[in-house]
mmCIF file of C-alpha atoms in Angstrom:
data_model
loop_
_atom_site.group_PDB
_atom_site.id
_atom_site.type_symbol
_atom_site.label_atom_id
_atom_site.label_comp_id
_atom_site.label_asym_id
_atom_site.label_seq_id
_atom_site.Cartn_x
_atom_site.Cartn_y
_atom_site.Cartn_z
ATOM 1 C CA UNK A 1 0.000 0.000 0.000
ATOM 2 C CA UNK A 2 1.326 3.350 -0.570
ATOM 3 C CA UNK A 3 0.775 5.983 1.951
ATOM 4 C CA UNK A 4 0.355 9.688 1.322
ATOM 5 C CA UNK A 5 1.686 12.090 3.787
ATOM 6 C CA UNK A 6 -1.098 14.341 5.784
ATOM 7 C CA UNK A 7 0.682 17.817 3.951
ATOM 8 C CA UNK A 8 0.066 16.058 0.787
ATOM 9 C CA UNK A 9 -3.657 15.487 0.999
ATOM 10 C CA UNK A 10 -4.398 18.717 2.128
ATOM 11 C CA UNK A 11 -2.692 20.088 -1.240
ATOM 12 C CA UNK A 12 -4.922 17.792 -3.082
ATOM 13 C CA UNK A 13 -8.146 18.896 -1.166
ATOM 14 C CA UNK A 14 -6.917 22.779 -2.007
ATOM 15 C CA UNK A 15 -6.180 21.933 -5.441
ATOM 16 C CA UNK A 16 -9.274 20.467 -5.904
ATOM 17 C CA UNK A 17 -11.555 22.754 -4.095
ATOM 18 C CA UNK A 18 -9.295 25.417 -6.830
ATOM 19 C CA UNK A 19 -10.627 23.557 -9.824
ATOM 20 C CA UNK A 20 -14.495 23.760 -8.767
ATOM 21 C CA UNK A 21 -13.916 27.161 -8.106
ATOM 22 C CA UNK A 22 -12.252 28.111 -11.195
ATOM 23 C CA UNK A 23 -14.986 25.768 -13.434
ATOM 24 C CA UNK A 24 -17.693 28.230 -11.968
ATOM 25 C CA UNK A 25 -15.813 31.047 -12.875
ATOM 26 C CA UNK A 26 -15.661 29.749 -16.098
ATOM 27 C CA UNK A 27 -19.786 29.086 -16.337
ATOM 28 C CA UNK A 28 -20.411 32.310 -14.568
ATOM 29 C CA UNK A 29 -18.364 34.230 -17.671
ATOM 30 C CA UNK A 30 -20.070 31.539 -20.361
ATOM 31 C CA UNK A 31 -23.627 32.588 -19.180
ATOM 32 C CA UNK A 32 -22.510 36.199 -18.684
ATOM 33 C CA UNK A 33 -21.391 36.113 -22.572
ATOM 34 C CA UNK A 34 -24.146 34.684 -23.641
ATOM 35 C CA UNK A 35 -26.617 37.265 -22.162
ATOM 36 C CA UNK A 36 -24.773 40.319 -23.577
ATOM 37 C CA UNK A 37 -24.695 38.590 -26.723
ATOM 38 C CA UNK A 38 -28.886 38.732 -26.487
ATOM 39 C CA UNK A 39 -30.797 41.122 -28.842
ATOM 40 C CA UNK A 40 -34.024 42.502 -28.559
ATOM 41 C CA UNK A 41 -35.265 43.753 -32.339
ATOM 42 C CA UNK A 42 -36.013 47.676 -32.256
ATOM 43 C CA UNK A 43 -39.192 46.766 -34.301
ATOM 44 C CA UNK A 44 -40.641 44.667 -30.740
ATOM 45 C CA UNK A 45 -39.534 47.477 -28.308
ATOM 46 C CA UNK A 46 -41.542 49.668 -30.441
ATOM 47 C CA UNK A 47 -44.215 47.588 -30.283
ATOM 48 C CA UNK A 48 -44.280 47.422 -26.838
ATOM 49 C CA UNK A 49 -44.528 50.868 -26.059
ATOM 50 C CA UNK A 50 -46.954 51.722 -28.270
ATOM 51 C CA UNK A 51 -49.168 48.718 -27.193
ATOM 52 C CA UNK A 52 -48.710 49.842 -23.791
ATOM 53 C CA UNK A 53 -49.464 53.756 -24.415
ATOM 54 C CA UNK A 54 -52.705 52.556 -27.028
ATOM 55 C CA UNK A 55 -54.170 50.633 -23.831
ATOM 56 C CA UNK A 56 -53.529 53.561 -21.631
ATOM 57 C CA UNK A 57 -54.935 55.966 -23.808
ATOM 58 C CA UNK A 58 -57.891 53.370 -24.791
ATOM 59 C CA UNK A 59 -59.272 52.996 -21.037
ATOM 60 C CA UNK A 60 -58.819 56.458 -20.128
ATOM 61 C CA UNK A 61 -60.210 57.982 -22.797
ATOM 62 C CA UNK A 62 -63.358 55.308 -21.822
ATOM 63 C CA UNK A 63 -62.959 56.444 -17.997
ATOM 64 C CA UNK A 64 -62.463 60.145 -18.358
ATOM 65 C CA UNK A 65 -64.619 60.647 -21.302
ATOM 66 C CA UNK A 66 -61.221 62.528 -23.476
ATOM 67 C CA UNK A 67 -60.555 62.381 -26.912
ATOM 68 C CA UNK A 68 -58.175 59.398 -27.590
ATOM 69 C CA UNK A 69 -55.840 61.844 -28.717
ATOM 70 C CA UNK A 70 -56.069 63.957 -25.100
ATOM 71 C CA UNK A 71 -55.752 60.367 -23.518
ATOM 72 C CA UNK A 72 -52.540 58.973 -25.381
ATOM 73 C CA UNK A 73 -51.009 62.457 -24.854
ATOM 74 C CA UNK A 74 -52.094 62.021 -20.823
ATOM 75 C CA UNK A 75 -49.850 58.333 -20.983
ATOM 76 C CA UNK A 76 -46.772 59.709 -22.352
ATOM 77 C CA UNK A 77 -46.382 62.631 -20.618
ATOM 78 C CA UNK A 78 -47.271 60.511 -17.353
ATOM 79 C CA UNK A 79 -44.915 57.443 -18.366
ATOM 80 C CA UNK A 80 -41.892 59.461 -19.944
ATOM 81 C CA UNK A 81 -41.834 61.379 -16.457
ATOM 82 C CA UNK A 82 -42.361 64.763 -18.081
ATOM 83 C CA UNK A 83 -45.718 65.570 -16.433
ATOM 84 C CA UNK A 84 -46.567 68.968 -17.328
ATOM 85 C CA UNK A 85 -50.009 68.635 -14.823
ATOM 86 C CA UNK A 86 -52.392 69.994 -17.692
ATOM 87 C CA UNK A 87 -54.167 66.654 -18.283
ATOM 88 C CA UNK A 88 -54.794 64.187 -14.839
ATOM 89 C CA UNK A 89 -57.528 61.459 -13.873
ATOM 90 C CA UNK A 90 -59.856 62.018 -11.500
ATOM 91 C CA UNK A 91 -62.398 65.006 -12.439
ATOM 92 C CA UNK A 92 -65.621 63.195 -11.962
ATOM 93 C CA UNK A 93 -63.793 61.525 -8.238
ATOM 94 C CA UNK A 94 -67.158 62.633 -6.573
ATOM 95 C CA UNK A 95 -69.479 61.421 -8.937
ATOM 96 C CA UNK A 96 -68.258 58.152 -9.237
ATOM 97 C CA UNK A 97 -68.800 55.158 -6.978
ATOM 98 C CA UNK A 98 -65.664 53.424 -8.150
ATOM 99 C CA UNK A 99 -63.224 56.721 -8.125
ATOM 100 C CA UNK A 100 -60.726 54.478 -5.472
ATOM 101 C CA UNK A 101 -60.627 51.555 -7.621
ATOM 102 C CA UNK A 102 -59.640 54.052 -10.563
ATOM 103 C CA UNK A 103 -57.107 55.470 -8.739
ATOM 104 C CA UNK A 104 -55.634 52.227 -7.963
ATOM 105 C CA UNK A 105 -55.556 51.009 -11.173
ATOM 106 C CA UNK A 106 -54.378 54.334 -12.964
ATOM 107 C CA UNK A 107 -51.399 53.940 -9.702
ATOM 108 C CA UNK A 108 -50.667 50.478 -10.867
ATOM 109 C CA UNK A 109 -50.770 51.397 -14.548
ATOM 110 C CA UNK A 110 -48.296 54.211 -14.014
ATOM 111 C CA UNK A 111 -45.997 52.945 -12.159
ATOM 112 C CA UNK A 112 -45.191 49.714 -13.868
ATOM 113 C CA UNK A 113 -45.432 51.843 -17.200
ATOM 114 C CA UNK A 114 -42.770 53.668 -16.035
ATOM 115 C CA UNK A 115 -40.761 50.358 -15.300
ATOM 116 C CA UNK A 116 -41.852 49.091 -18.998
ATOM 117 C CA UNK A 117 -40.855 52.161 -20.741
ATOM 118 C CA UNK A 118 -37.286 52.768 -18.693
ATOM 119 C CA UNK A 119 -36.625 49.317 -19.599
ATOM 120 C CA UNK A 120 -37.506 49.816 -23.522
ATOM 121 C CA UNK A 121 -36.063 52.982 -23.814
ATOM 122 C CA UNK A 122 -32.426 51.124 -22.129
ATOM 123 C CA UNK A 123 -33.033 48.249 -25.102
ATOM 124 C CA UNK A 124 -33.790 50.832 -27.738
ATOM 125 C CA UNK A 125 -30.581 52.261 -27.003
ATOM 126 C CA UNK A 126 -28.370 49.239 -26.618
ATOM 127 C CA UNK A 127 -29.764 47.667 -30.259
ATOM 128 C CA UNK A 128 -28.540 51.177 -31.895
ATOM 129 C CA UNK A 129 -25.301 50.841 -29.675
ATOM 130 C CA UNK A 130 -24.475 47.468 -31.231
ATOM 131 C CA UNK A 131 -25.479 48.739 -34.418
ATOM 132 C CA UNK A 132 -23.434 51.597 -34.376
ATOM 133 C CA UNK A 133 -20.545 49.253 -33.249
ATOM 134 C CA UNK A 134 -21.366 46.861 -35.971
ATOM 135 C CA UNK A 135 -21.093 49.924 -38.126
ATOM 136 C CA UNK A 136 -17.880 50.782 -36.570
ATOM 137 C CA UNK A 137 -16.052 47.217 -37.549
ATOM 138 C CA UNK A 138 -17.046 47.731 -41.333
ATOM 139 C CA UNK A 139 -15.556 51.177 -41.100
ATOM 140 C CA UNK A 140 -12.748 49.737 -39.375
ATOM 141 C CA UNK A 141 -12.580 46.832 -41.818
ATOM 142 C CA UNK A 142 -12.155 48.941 -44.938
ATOM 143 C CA UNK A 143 -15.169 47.802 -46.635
ATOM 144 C CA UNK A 144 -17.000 51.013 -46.897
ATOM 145 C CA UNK A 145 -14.287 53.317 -48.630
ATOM 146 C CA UNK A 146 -10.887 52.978 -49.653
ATOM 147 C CA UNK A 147 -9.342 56.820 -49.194
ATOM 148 C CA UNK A 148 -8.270 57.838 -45.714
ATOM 149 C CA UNK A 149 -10.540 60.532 -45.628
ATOM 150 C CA UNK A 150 -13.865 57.966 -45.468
ATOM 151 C CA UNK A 151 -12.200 56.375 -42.719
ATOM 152 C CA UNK A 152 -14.057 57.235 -39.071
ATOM 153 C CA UNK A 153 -13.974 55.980 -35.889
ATOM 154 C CA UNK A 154 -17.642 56.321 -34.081
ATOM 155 C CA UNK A 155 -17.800 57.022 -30.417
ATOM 156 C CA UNK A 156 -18.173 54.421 -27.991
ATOM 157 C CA UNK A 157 -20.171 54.867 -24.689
#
């Protein structure tokens, strides 16, 4: 039988317990690559937030009695933040039994459409980013013009 000194199987438990560690680094940077490398078409964010702002501006125009026009202009100014006060729910609170139940809703509606629009807004800009960047390499490559002077470099953020 061959015997292994009590040093020596303390290097193999460190080496060991090294390897795991360094194979979850290496699935933590795999998965990390392969969500940055994730696109979301311009054409669906688009989508999105006009769905969204079409429902807003369909039940409040119902609610409120507006124009749809006077509604849809109520959800963006409300969702993008800029909120110039000249259009708000709520005129007929008095008059109607289910005013609370409004507000909640309109509440809910805001503040998620807020979320929804931040977060399509962010993907809208990072599709034109890698665009841009895609743009960048073919400038880069010397595919788009052969003089010096058609040479750029684009701006990276």
């Amino acid at each position: 039988m061959c015997s292994v000194p009590s040093g020596g199987v303390n290097d193999v438990e460190d080496l060991l317990t090294a390897r795991v560690h360094l194979e979850q680094l290496e699935v933590r940077e795999n998965v990390q690559a392969q969500l940055d490398s994730i696109r979301v078409p311009l054409t669906l964010v688009v989508f999105t937030m006009l769905a969204y702002l079409l429902a807003g501006a369909t039940i409040f125009s119902i609610w409120e009695q507006w124009t749809f026009l006077d509604s849809f202009y109520f959800c963006y100014i409300s969702l993008t933040t800029i909120g110039f006060g000249d259009k708000f729910p709520g005129n007929a609170v008095g008059n109607d039994k289910d005013a609370q139940l409004k507000l909640v809703i309109t509440s809910i509606y805001l503040l998620f459409g807020m979320a929804l629009l931040a977060m399509c807004f962010n993907l809208a800009q990072e599709e034109v980013q890698n665009k841009t960047s895609d743009f960048d390499v073919i400038i880069e490559d010397g595919s788009l013009g052969s003089s010096s002077h058609s040479r750029m470099k684009m701006i990276k953020y």
